[in-house]
PDB file of C-alpha atoms and ligand atoms in Angstrom:
ATOM      1  CA  MET A   1     -14.672  12.754   7.992  1.00 86.00           C
ATOM      2  CA  LEU A   2     -11.321  14.512   8.418  1.00 89.00           C
ATOM      3  CA  SER A   3     -12.822  17.805   7.213  1.00 88.00           C
ATOM      4  CA  ASP A   4     -16.066  19.614   8.112  1.00 88.00           C
ATOM      5  CA  ASP A   5     -16.440  20.406   4.429  1.00 90.00           C
ATOM      6  CA  ASP A   6     -16.772  16.719   3.430  1.00 93.00           C
ATOM      7  CA  GLU A   7     -19.384  13.947   3.595  1.00 95.00           C
ATOM      8  CA  ILE A   8     -19.186  10.159   3.568  1.00 96.00           C
ATOM      9  CA  GLY A   9     -21.777  10.051   0.759  1.00 96.00           C
ATOM     10  CA  LEU A  10     -19.677  12.340  -1.454  1.00 97.00           C
ATOM     11  CA  HIS A  11     -16.529  10.259  -0.909  1.00 97.00           C
ATOM     12  CA  TYR A  12     -18.535   7.116  -1.783  1.00 97.00           C
ATOM     13  CA  GLU A  13     -19.879   8.651  -5.020  1.00 97.00           C
ATOM     14  CA  ASP A  14     -16.453   9.996  -6.078  1.00 96.00           C
ATOM     15  CA  THR A  15     -14.895   6.563  -5.542  1.00 96.00           C
ATOM     16  CA  LEU A  16     -17.578   4.708  -7.503  1.00 96.00           C
ATOM     17  CA  ARG A  17     -17.338   7.241 -10.351  1.00 95.00           C
ATOM     18  CA  ALA A  18     -13.542   6.862 -10.492  1.00 92.00           C
ATOM     19  CA  GLY A  19     -13.938   3.054 -10.478  1.00 93.00           C
ATOM     20  CA  ASP A  20     -16.187   3.301 -13.555  1.00 93.00           C
ATOM     21  CA  GLY A  21     -18.393   0.338 -12.580  1.00 93.00           C
ATOM     22  CA  LEU A  22     -15.539  -1.932 -11.426  1.00 94.00           C
ATOM     23  CA  CYS A  23     -15.662  -1.175  -7.678  1.00 95.00           C
ATOM     24  CA  ASN A  24     -16.763  -3.648  -5.033  1.00 95.00           C
ATOM     25  CA  GLU A  25     -19.400  -1.433  -3.440  1.00 97.00           C
ATOM     26  CA  GLY A  26     -19.158  -3.142  -0.029  1.00 98.00           C
ATOM     27  CA  ALA A  27     -15.403  -2.503   0.044  1.00 97.00           C
ATOM     28  CA  VAL A  28     -15.922   1.134  -0.964  1.00 98.00           C
ATOM     29  CA  ARG A  29     -18.445   1.532   1.886  1.00 98.00           C
ATOM     30  CA  VAL A  30     -15.858   0.170   4.377  1.00 98.00           C
ATOM     31  CA  LEU A  31     -13.225   2.523   2.939  1.00 97.00           C
ATOM     32  CA  VAL A  32     -15.317   5.693   3.209  1.00 97.00           C
ATOM     33  CA  GLU A  33     -16.921   4.840   6.552  1.00 97.00           C
ATOM     34  CA  GLU A  34     -13.854   3.469   8.386  1.00 97.00           C
ATOM     35  CA  GLY A  35     -11.032   5.270   6.550  1.00 96.00           C
ATOM     36  CA  PRO A  36     -11.105   8.531   8.541  1.00 95.00           C
ATOM     37  CA  ARG A  37     -11.145   6.591  11.850  1.00 96.00           C
ATOM     38  CA  ARG A  38      -8.172   4.497  10.716  1.00 97.00           C
ATOM     39  CA  ALA A  39      -6.267   7.651   9.680  1.00 97.00           C
ATOM     40  CA  LEU A  40      -6.886   9.164  13.138  1.00 97.00           C
ATOM     41  CA  GLU A  41      -5.660   5.898  14.677  1.00 97.00           C
ATOM     42  CA  LEU A  42      -2.431   6.220  12.683  1.00 98.00           C
ATOM     43  CA  ILE A  43      -2.017   9.748  14.087  1.00 98.00           C
ATOM     44  CA  GLU A  44      -2.599   8.401  17.625  1.00 97.00           C
ATOM     45  CA  TRP A  45       0.144   5.861  16.943  1.00 97.00           C
ATOM     46  CA  GLY A  46       2.556   8.644  16.009  1.00 97.00           C
ATOM     47  CA  ALA A  47       2.224   9.195  12.233  1.00 98.00           C
ATOM     48  CA  ARG A  48       3.024  12.847  11.527  1.00 98.00           C
ATOM     49  CA  PHE A  49       0.968  14.098   8.599  1.00 97.00           C
ATOM     50  CA  ASP A  50       1.531  17.598   7.215  1.00 97.00           C
ATOM     51  CA  ARG A  51      -0.455  20.374   8.904  1.00 97.00           C
ATOM     52  CA  GLU A  52      -1.533  23.920   8.135  1.00 95.00           C
ATOM     53  CA  GLY A  53      -1.277  25.482  11.568  1.00 94.00           C
ATOM     54  CA  ALA A  54      -3.091  23.144  13.958  1.00 92.00           C
ATOM     55  CA  ARG A  55      -5.287  21.554  11.250  1.00 94.00           C
ATOM     56  CA  LEU A  56      -4.399  18.591   9.058  1.00 95.00           C
ATOM     57  CA  ALA A  57      -3.352  19.765   5.575  1.00 96.00           C
ATOM     58  CA  LEU A  58      -5.679  18.058   3.115  1.00 96.00           C
ATOM     59  CA  THR A  59      -5.127  18.085  -0.601  1.00 94.00           C
ATOM     60  CA  ARG A  60      -7.371  17.194  -3.559  1.00 93.00           C
ATOM     61  CA  GLU A  61      -6.253  14.571  -6.054  1.00 87.00           C
ATOM     62  CA  ALA A  62      -7.587  12.729  -9.082  1.00 82.00           C
ATOM     63  CA  ALA A  63     -11.382  12.178  -8.975  1.00 89.00           C
ATOM     64  CA  HIS A  64     -11.953  13.572  -5.465  1.00 94.00           C
ATOM     65  CA  SER A  65     -14.418  16.458  -5.423  1.00 95.00           C
ATOM     66  CA  LYS A  66     -13.192  17.603  -1.981  1.00 95.00           C
ATOM     67  CA  ARG A  67      -9.821  18.058  -0.316  1.00 95.00           C
ATOM     68  CA  ARG A  68      -9.378  14.823   1.665  1.00 94.00           C
ATOM     69  CA  ILE A  69      -5.857  13.452   0.947  1.00 94.00           C
ATOM     70  CA  LEU A  70      -3.374  13.424   3.820  1.00 96.00           C
ATOM     71  CA  HIS A  71       0.337  13.641   3.078  1.00 96.00           C
ATOM     72  CA  ALA A  72       3.545  13.587   5.095  1.00 97.00           C
ATOM     73  CA  GLN A  73       6.637  15.692   4.402  1.00 93.00           C
ATOM     74  CA  GLY A  74       5.145  16.364   0.970  1.00 86.00           C
ATOM     75  CA  ASP A  75       5.740  13.150  -0.960  1.00 85.00           C
ATOM     76  CA  SER A  76       6.946  10.803   1.821  1.00 93.00           C
ATOM     77  CA  THR A  77       3.548   9.646   3.058  1.00 95.00           C
ATOM     78  CA  GLY A  78       4.172   5.915   2.682  1.00 94.00           C
ATOM     79  CA  ARG A  79       7.525   6.135   4.469  1.00 95.00           C
ATOM     80  CA  GLU A  80       5.928   8.001   7.406  1.00 98.00           C
ATOM     81  CA  ILE A  81       3.045   5.494   7.689  1.00 98.00           C
ATOM     82  CA  VAL A  82       5.454   2.543   7.639  1.00 97.00           C
ATOM     83  CA  ARG A  83       7.703   4.278  10.224  1.00 98.00           C
ATOM     84  CA  ALA A  84       4.752   4.739  12.601  1.00 98.00           C
ATOM     85  CA  LEU A  85       3.449   1.192  12.067  1.00 97.00           C
ATOM     86  CA  VAL A  86       6.859  -0.409  12.637  1.00 97.00           C
ATOM     87  CA  ALA A  87       7.329   1.642  15.837  1.00 97.00           C
ATOM     88  CA  ARG A  88       3.864   0.580  17.012  1.00 97.00           C
ATOM     89  CA  ALA A  89       4.562  -3.095  16.208  1.00 97.00           C
ATOM     90  CA  ARG A  90       7.892  -2.944  18.088  1.00 97.00           C
ATOM     91  CA  ALA A  91       6.131  -1.472  21.137  1.00 97.00           C
ATOM     92  CA  THR A  92       3.337  -4.088  21.136  1.00 97.00           C
ATOM     93  CA  PRO A  93       3.881  -7.020  23.515  1.00 97.00           C
ATOM     94  CA  GLY A  94       3.438 -10.367  21.785  1.00 95.00           C
ATOM     95  CA  VAL A  95       4.539  -9.084  18.365  1.00 95.00           C
ATOM     96  CA  GLU A  96       7.911 -10.392  17.234  1.00 94.00           C
ATOM     97  CA  LEU A  97       9.386  -8.815  14.108  1.00 94.00           C
ATOM     98  CA  LEU A  98      11.705 -11.009  12.048  1.00 93.00           C
ATOM     99  CA  THR A  99      13.550  -8.969   9.451  1.00 92.00           C
ATOM    100  CA  ARG A 100      15.765 -10.023   6.537  1.00 93.00           C
ATOM    101  CA  LEU A 101      13.608 -13.077   5.956  1.00 95.00           C
ATOM    102  CA  PHE A 102      12.443 -13.759   2.401  1.00 95.00           C
ATOM    103  CA  SER A 103       9.379 -16.013   2.218  1.00 96.00           C
ATOM    104  CA  ILE A 104       9.488 -18.622  -0.508  1.00 96.00           C
ATOM    105  CA  ASP A 105       6.513 -20.948   0.050  1.00 97.00           C
ATOM    106  CA  LEU A 106       3.557 -21.762   2.246  1.00 98.00           C
ATOM    107  CA  VAL A 107       3.616 -25.102   4.029  1.00 97.00           C
ATOM    108  CA  MET A 108       0.270 -26.853   3.530  1.00 96.00           C
ATOM    109  CA  GLN A 109      -1.380 -29.652   5.486  1.00 95.00           C
ATOM    110  CA  GLY A 110      -4.870 -30.953   4.716  1.00 94.00           C
ATOM    111  CA  GLY A 111      -5.624 -27.914   2.543  1.00 92.00           C
ATOM    112  CA  ARG A 112      -4.627 -25.427   5.296  1.00 94.00           C
ATOM    113  CA  SER A 113      -1.481 -23.355   5.611  1.00 95.00           C
ATOM    114  CA  VAL A 114       0.422 -24.372   8.740  1.00 96.00           C
ATOM    115  CA  GLY A 115       3.599 -22.413   8.212  1.00 97.00           C
ATOM    116  CA  LEU A 116       6.060 -20.795   5.894  1.00 96.00           C
ATOM    117  CA  LEU A 117       9.410 -21.567   4.311  1.00 97.00           C
ATOM    118  CA  ALA A 118      11.735 -18.574   4.274  1.00 97.00           C
ATOM    119  CA  ILE A 119      15.347 -17.766   3.462  1.00 97.00           C
ATOM    120  CA  ASP A 120      17.306 -15.942   6.148  1.00 96.00           C
ATOM    121  CA  GLU A 121      19.065 -13.357   3.989  1.00 95.00           C
ATOM    122  CA  SER A 122      21.804 -12.795   6.585  1.00 94.00           C
ATOM    123  CA  CYS A 123      23.166 -16.369   6.264  1.00 96.00           C
ATOM    124  CA  GLY A 124      21.302 -18.006   3.350  1.00 96.00           C
ATOM    125  CA  ALA A 125      19.714 -20.696   5.548  1.00 97.00           C
ATOM    126  CA  THR A 126      16.199 -21.921   4.777  1.00 97.00           C
ATOM    127  CA  LEU A 127      13.890 -21.779   7.803  1.00 97.00           C
ATOM    128  CA  LEU A 128      10.564 -23.441   8.541  1.00 97.00           C
ATOM    129  CA  LEU A 129       8.256 -21.186  10.572  1.00 97.00           C
ATOM    130  CA  ARG A 130       5.179 -22.940  11.970  1.00 97.00           C
ATOM    131  CA  ALA A 131       1.967 -20.922  12.427  1.00 95.00           C
ATOM    132  CA  PRO A 132      -1.722 -21.645  13.036  1.00 94.00           C
ATOM    133  CA  ALA A 133      -2.529 -19.164  10.257  1.00 93.00           C
ATOM    134  CA  VAL A 134      -0.548 -17.241   7.647  1.00 95.00           C
ATOM    135  CA  MET A 135      -1.578 -13.873   6.229  1.00 95.00           C
ATOM    136  CA  LEU A 136       0.278 -12.707   3.128  1.00 95.00           C
ATOM    137  CA  ALA A 137       0.746  -8.932   2.687  1.00 94.00           C
ATOM    138  CA  THR A 138       3.480  -8.983   0.059  1.00 94.00           C
ATOM    139  CA  GLY A 139       2.277  -6.178  -2.200  1.00 92.00           C
ATOM    140  CA  GLY A 140       1.906  -6.171  -5.955  1.00 92.00           C
ATOM    141  CA  ALA A 141       3.740  -7.401  -9.038  1.00 93.00           C
ATOM    142  CA  GLY A 142       4.698  -4.145 -10.796  1.00 91.00           C
ATOM    143  CA  GLN A 143       8.239  -5.433 -11.383  1.00 92.00           C
ATOM    144  CA  ILE A 144       7.025  -7.827 -14.087  1.00 91.00           C
ATOM    145  CA  TYR A 145       7.003  -4.729 -16.338  1.00 89.00           C
ATOM    146  CA  ARG A 146      10.228  -3.309 -17.780  1.00 84.00           C
ATOM    147  CA  GLU A 147       9.163   0.225 -16.849  1.00 82.00           C
ATOM    148  CA  THR A 148       7.611   0.694 -13.426  1.00 85.00           C
ATOM    149  CA  THR A 149       7.555   3.101 -10.502  1.00 84.00           C
ATOM    150  CA  ASN A 150       6.765   0.201  -8.142  1.00 87.00           C
ATOM    151  CA  PRO A 151       9.415  -0.707  -5.551  1.00 88.00           C
ATOM    152  CA  PRO A 152      11.979  -3.445  -6.371  1.00 90.00           C
ATOM    153  CA  GLN A 153      10.217  -5.799  -3.927  1.00 90.00           C
ATOM    154  CA  ALA A 154       6.942  -5.733  -5.919  1.00 93.00           C
ATOM    155  CA  THR A 155       7.700  -9.006  -7.677  1.00 93.00           C
ATOM    156  CA  GLY A 156       4.427 -10.849  -6.997  1.00 94.00           C
ATOM    157  CA  ASP A 157       6.084 -13.427  -4.720  1.00 93.00           C
ATOM    158  CA  GLY A 158       3.128 -13.577  -2.353  1.00 96.00           C
ATOM    159  CA  MET A 159       0.666 -14.066  -5.179  1.00 96.00           C
ATOM    160  CA  ALA A 160       2.802 -16.889  -6.591  1.00 96.00           C
ATOM    161  CA  MET A 161       3.001 -18.547  -3.142  1.00 97.00           C
ATOM    162  CA  ALA A 162      -0.780 -18.321  -2.724  1.00 97.00           C
ATOM    163  CA  TYR A 163      -1.339 -19.689  -6.234  1.00 97.00           C
ATOM    164  CA  ARG A 164       1.000 -22.650  -5.666  1.00 97.00           C
ATOM    165  CA  ALA A 165      -0.902 -23.373  -2.435  1.00 96.00           C
ATOM    166  CA  GLY A 166      -4.154 -23.575  -4.421  1.00 95.00           C
ATOM    167  CA  ALA A 167      -5.648 -20.122  -3.740  1.00 95.00           C
ATOM    168  CA  GLU A 168      -7.988 -18.650  -6.318  1.00 96.00           C
ATOM    169  CA  MET A 169      -6.544 -15.451  -7.807  1.00 95.00           C
ATOM    170  CA  MET A 170      -8.657 -12.450  -8.747  1.00 92.00           C
ATOM    171  CA  ASP A 171      -8.280  -8.915 -10.162  1.00 91.00           C
ATOM    172  CA  LEU A 172      -4.772  -9.671 -11.469  1.00 91.00           C
ATOM    173  CA  GLU A 173      -5.204  -7.061 -14.201  1.00 89.00           C
ATOM    174  CA  PHE A 174      -5.057  -4.259 -11.605  1.00 88.00           C
ATOM    175  CA  VAL A 175      -1.460  -3.039 -11.464  1.00 86.00           C
ATOM    176  CA  GLN A 176      -0.637   0.450 -10.270  1.00 81.00           C
ATOM    177  CA  PHE A 177       1.158   2.847 -12.583  1.00 76.00           C
ATOM    178  CA  HIS A 178       1.774   6.183 -10.976  1.00 73.00           C
ATOM    179  CA  PRO A 179      -0.177   8.756 -12.986  1.00 69.00           C
ATOM    180  CA  THR A 180       2.774  11.170 -13.058  1.00 69.00           C
ATOM    181  CA  GLY A 181       5.290   8.614 -14.368  1.00 75.00           C
ATOM    182  CA  CYS A 182       6.570   8.861 -17.930  1.00 75.00           C
ATOM    183  CA  SER A 183       8.776   6.732 -20.143  1.00 75.00           C
ATOM    184  CA  SER A 184      10.240   7.675 -23.505  1.00 77.00           C
ATOM    185  CA  PRO A 185      13.072   6.321 -25.697  1.00 75.00           C
ATOM    186  CA  GLU A 186      14.369   9.917 -25.964  1.00 78.00           C
ATOM    187  CA  LEU A 187      15.106  10.026 -22.245  1.00 73.00           C
ATOM    188  CA  PRO A 188      18.650   9.019 -21.170  1.00 69.00           C
ATOM    189  CA  ALA A 189      18.961   5.388 -19.952  1.00 61.00           C
ATOM    190  CA  SER A 190      20.049   6.721 -16.560  1.00 58.00           C
ATOM    191  CA  CYS A 191      16.657   8.396 -16.121  1.00 59.00           C
ATOM    192  CA  SER A 192      14.691   5.930 -14.000  1.00 56.00           C
ATOM    193  CA  PRO A 193      10.888   5.963 -14.058  1.00 56.00           C
ATOM    194  CA  ARG A 194      10.997   7.231 -10.458  1.00 50.00           C
ATOM    195  CA  ARG A 195      13.088  10.262 -11.440  1.00 50.00           C
ATOM    196  CA  CYS A 196      10.905  10.852 -14.486  1.00 51.00           C
ATOM    197  CA  ALA A 197       7.868  10.757 -12.184  1.00 50.00           C
ATOM    198  CA  ALA A 198       9.459  13.450 -10.058  1.00 47.00           C
ATOM    199  CA  LYS A 199      10.089  15.575 -13.170  1.00 47.00           C
ATOM    200  CA  ALA A 200       6.576  14.985 -14.474  1.00 46.00           C
ATOM    201  CA  GLY A 201       5.214  16.076 -11.106  1.00 45.00           C
ATOM    202  CA  ALA A 202       7.082  19.361 -11.525  1.00 39.00           C
ATOM    203  CA  TRP A 203       5.498  20.137 -14.923  1.00 34.00           C
TER     204      TRP A 203
HETATM  205  C1  LIG B   1       5.310   5.615  -6.896  1.00 88.37           C
HETATM  206  C2  LIG B   1       4.125   5.290  -6.002  1.00 88.37           C
HETATM  207  C3  LIG B   1       3.466   6.325  -5.333  1.00 88.37           C
HETATM  208  C4  LIG B   1       2.366   6.047  -4.510  1.00 88.37           C
HETATM  209  N1  LIG B   1       1.742   7.082  -3.870  1.00 88.37           N
HETATM  210  C5  LIG B   1       0.692   6.831  -3.053  1.00 88.37           C
HETATM  211  C6  LIG B   1       0.050   7.892  -2.335  1.00 88.37           C
HETATM  212  O1  LIG B   1       0.434   9.065  -2.431  1.00 88.37           O
HETATM  213  N2  LIG B   1      -1.003   7.601  -1.516  1.00 88.37           N
HETATM  214  C7  LIG B   1      -1.454   6.298  -1.394  1.00 88.37           C
HETATM  215  O2  LIG B   1      -2.416   6.068  -0.645  1.00 88.37           O
HETATM  216  N3  LIG B   1      -0.855   5.281  -2.054  1.00 88.37           N
HETATM  217  C8  LIG B   1       0.191   5.508  -2.871  1.00 88.37           C
HETATM  218  N4  LIG B   1       0.794   4.477  -3.543  1.00 88.37           N
HETATM  219  C9  LIG B   1       0.231   3.134  -3.382  1.00 88.37           C
HETATM  220  C10 LIG B   1       0.691   2.475  -2.092  1.00 88.37           C
HETATM  221  O3  LIG B   1       2.082   2.667  -1.932  1.00 88.37           O
HETATM  222  C11 LIG B   1       0.383   0.971  -2.180  1.00 88.37           C
HETATM  223  O4  LIG B   1      -0.986   0.799  -2.489  1.00 88.37           O
HETATM  224  C12 LIG B   1       0.689   0.293  -0.849  1.00 88.37           C
HETATM  225  O5  LIG B   1       2.038   0.445  -0.494  1.00 88.37           O
HETATM  226  C13 LIG B   1       0.382  -1.191  -0.938  1.00 88.37           C
HETATM  227  O6  LIG B   1       0.589  -1.726   0.352  1.00 88.37           O
HETATM  228  P1  LIG B   1       0.849  -3.264   0.560  1.00 88.37           P
HETATM  229  O7  LIG B   1       1.042  -3.432   2.040  1.00 88.37           O
HETATM  230  O8  LIG B   1      -0.230  -4.043  -0.109  1.00 88.37           O
HETATM  231  O9  LIG B   1       2.209  -3.617  -0.214  1.00 88.37           O
HETATM  232  P2  LIG B   1       3.663  -3.016  -0.033  1.00 88.37           P
HETATM  233  O10 LIG B   1       3.640  -1.661   0.585  1.00 88.37           O
HETATM  234  O11 LIG B   1       4.333  -3.179  -1.378  1.00 88.37           O
HETATM  235  O12 LIG B   1       4.310  -4.005   1.043  1.00 88.37           O
HETATM  236  C14 LIG B   1       4.659  -5.326   0.713  1.00 88.37           C
HETATM  237  C15 LIG B   1       5.805  -5.755   1.614  1.00 88.37           C
HETATM  238  O13 LIG B   1       6.026  -7.170   1.464  1.00 88.37           O
HETATM  239  C16 LIG B   1       7.427  -7.416   1.345  1.00 88.37           C
HETATM  240  N5  LIG B   1       7.615  -8.652   0.566  1.00 88.37           N
HETATM  241  C17 LIG B   1       7.301  -8.896  -0.727  1.00 88.37           C
HETATM  242  N6  LIG B   1       7.617 -10.160  -1.084  1.00 88.37           N
HETATM  243  C18 LIG B   1       8.126 -10.738   0.031  1.00 88.37           C
HETATM  244  C19 LIG B   1       8.637 -12.053   0.324  1.00 88.37           C
HETATM  245  N7  LIG B   1       8.670 -13.025  -0.594  1.00 88.37           N
HETATM  246  N8  LIG B   1       9.095 -12.296   1.585  1.00 88.37           N
HETATM  247  C20 LIG B   1       9.078 -11.334   2.558  1.00 88.37           C
HETATM  248  N9  LIG B   1       8.603 -10.064   2.340  1.00 88.37           N
HETATM  249  C21 LIG B   1       8.133  -9.787   1.093  1.00 88.37           C
HETATM  250  C22 LIG B   1       7.977  -6.171   0.625  1.00 88.37           C
HETATM  251  O14 LIG B   1       9.364  -6.036   0.888  1.00 88.37           O
HETATM  252  C23 LIG B   1       7.142  -5.068   1.272  1.00 88.37           C
HETATM  253  O15 LIG B   1       7.732  -4.633   2.474  1.00 88.37           O
HETATM  254  C24 LIG B   1       1.906   4.721  -4.363  1.00 88.37           C
HETATM  255  C25 LIG B   1       2.598   3.669  -5.007  1.00 88.37           C
HETATM  256  C26 LIG B   1       3.681   3.949  -5.841  1.00 88.37           C
HETATM  257  C27 LIG B   1       4.390   2.800  -6.539  1.00 88.37           C
END
């Protein structure tokens, strides 16, 4: 664990209680057993989480009974994790990063994905990228809702690609809404859900 005051068993119970019977218990076990090690790995790779003196600053959120949430520069945790991961990927031999490519479809052969069709956003050309395996990590689909705090890219593209390729979809009803977001017709149109979330956080 990241804190001497915490136990794997407690984290497991808190997570199952918050999931209210919907959790995949095997996945929760992986999360609580491997999570702290993975967080330390991120730190080794250069992620700078907030500290109190020499110790990691841990906060308590939602259904957690102990302080175990890391954060970076207050509310920029995701940005800091992505910064560290991109730097690590750039420094890893054999990893080639192609940016400004928008994937549009998997290329299938004999029921297996053998590549990807993508648009090169810098020139509009459609590219065929061959690959022995394709892993999609394209995030969620929060943008199908009029009001959302999800990023503009969360349009469900990856899910649609997988579905068109014949993949079985599951748990589609799980869409994240940030618990401190708010939306009201009385708010000015210029007030985006993200800004409202910031205000709600300050209440
Ligand atoms: C407002 C808000 C606050 C949050 N706060 C926290 C927090 O404090 N702590 C926490 O643990 N989690 C938090 N989360 C949740 C966390 O951000 C997500 O669970 C996490 O980012 C999901 O990671 P992902 O890699 O699955 O998807 P994403 O991070 O969404 O990454 C998907 C990537 O795929 C790219 N992509 C999508 N479609 C295509 C395409 N067709 N072609 C090419 N690229 C594509 C996107 O541009 C994006 O870079 C928060 C989420 C929100 C919305």
